[in-house]
Amino acid sequence: MATGKVKWFNAEKGFGFIEQVDGGADVFVHFSAIEAGPGSYRSLEENQPVEYDVTQGQKGLQAENVRPL
C-alpha cells in the first residue's frame, strides 16, 4: 500500500486527489474507494494522511481501498 495526504476532496461531488509521499503524480480518489465503518460518512479532509492502493484508471492514477490514518 502507498501512503500520502489528501490534497483536496470535494464532499459534495464525491471526489478529490491524494498527494503521494514519494512525490509521484497526484492520485484521483472517488468516495466509493474510501473504506469507512458501518454508518460512517465516506469523506476525507484536506491534509489528512491516508493509506491506499494505486491502480490505473481511465484517466490516470486512481486510489482504491483508501484508509484514513
Tab-separated table of C-alpha atoms in Angstrom:
chain	number	residue	atom	x	y	z
A	1	MET	CA	0.000	0.000	0.000
A	2	ALA	CA	1.060	3.543	-0.693
A	3	THR	CA	0.777	6.457	1.712
A	4	GLY	CA	0.005	10.083	1.085
A	5	LYS	CA	-2.063	13.020	2.216
A	6	VAL	CA	-5.285	14.415	0.847
A	7	LYS	CA	-4.535	17.363	-1.430
A	8	TRP	CA	-8.234	18.260	-1.675
A	9	PHE	CA	-11.580	16.490	-1.507
A	10	ASN	CA	-14.990	17.857	-2.527
A	11	ALA	CA	-17.547	16.028	-0.380
A	12	GLU	CA	-20.467	17.406	-2.428
A	13	LYS	CA	-19.087	15.987	-5.682
A	14	GLY	CA	-17.552	12.918	-4.031
A	15	PHE	CA	-14.011	13.075	-5.349
A	16	GLY	CA	-10.603	14.645	-4.879
A	17	PHE	CA	-6.877	13.998	-5.128
A	18	ILE	CA	-4.187	12.452	-2.937
A	19	GLU	CA	-0.620	13.775	-2.933
A	20	GLN	CA	1.817	10.847	-2.855
A	21	VAL	CA	4.501	10.857	-0.139
A	22	ASP	CA	7.149	9.754	-2.666
A	23	GLY	CA	6.460	12.802	-4.832
A	24	GLY	CA	4.795	10.964	-7.721
A	25	ALA	CA	1.798	12.238	-9.670
A	26	ASP	CA	-1.353	13.088	-7.715
A	27	VAL	CA	-3.843	10.218	-7.438
A	28	PHE	CA	-7.578	10.595	-8.108
A	29	VAL	CA	-9.859	9.358	-5.302
A	30	HIS	CA	-13.610	8.707	-5.556
A	31	PHE	CA	-15.735	8.484	-2.401
A	32	SER	CA	-16.637	4.862	-3.230
A	33	ALA	CA	-12.953	3.885	-2.762
A	34	ILE	CA	-12.891	5.132	0.862
A	35	GLU	CA	-13.128	2.407	3.482
A	36	ALA	CA	-15.495	3.532	6.229
A	37	GLY	CA	-17.116	1.709	9.115
A	38	PRO	CA	-20.839	0.945	9.196
A	39	GLY	CA	-22.848	4.147	9.291
A	40	SER	CA	-19.757	6.279	8.658
A	41	TYR	CA	-19.738	9.008	6.025
A	42	ARG	CA	-17.195	8.393	3.255
A	43	SER	CA	-15.302	11.665	3.129
A	44	LEU	CA	-11.750	12.962	3.504
A	45	GLU	CA	-10.276	16.181	4.878
A	46	GLU	CA	-7.526	18.297	3.323
A	47	ASN	CA	-4.022	17.235	4.534
A	48	GLN	CA	-5.440	14.057	6.120
A	49	PRO	CA	-2.904	11.180	5.950
A	50	VAL	CA	-4.178	8.114	4.092
A	51	GLU	CA	-3.079	4.655	3.012
A	52	TYR	CA	-4.282	3.296	-0.343
A	53	ASP	CA	-3.683	1.047	-3.344
A	54	VAL	CA	-2.832	2.680	-6.674
A	55	THR	CA	-4.499	1.451	-9.863
A	56	GLN	CA	-4.528	2.731	-13.424
A	57	GLY	CA	-7.893	4.322	-14.149
A	58	GLN	CA	-9.275	5.528	-17.483
A	59	LYS	CA	-7.801	8.995	-16.977
A	60	GLY	CA	-4.696	8.226	-14.910
A	61	LEU	CA	-3.741	7.007	-11.457
A	62	GLN	CA	-6.645	6.148	-9.179
A	63	ALA	CA	-6.778	5.243	-5.476
A	64	GLU	CA	-8.606	2.140	-4.221
A	65	ASN	CA	-9.061	0.764	-0.680
A	66	VAL	CA	-8.406	4.205	0.840
A	67	ARG	CA	-7.967	4.115	4.623
A	68	PRO	CA	-7.600	7.285	6.684
A	69	LEU	CA	-4.685	7.054	9.132
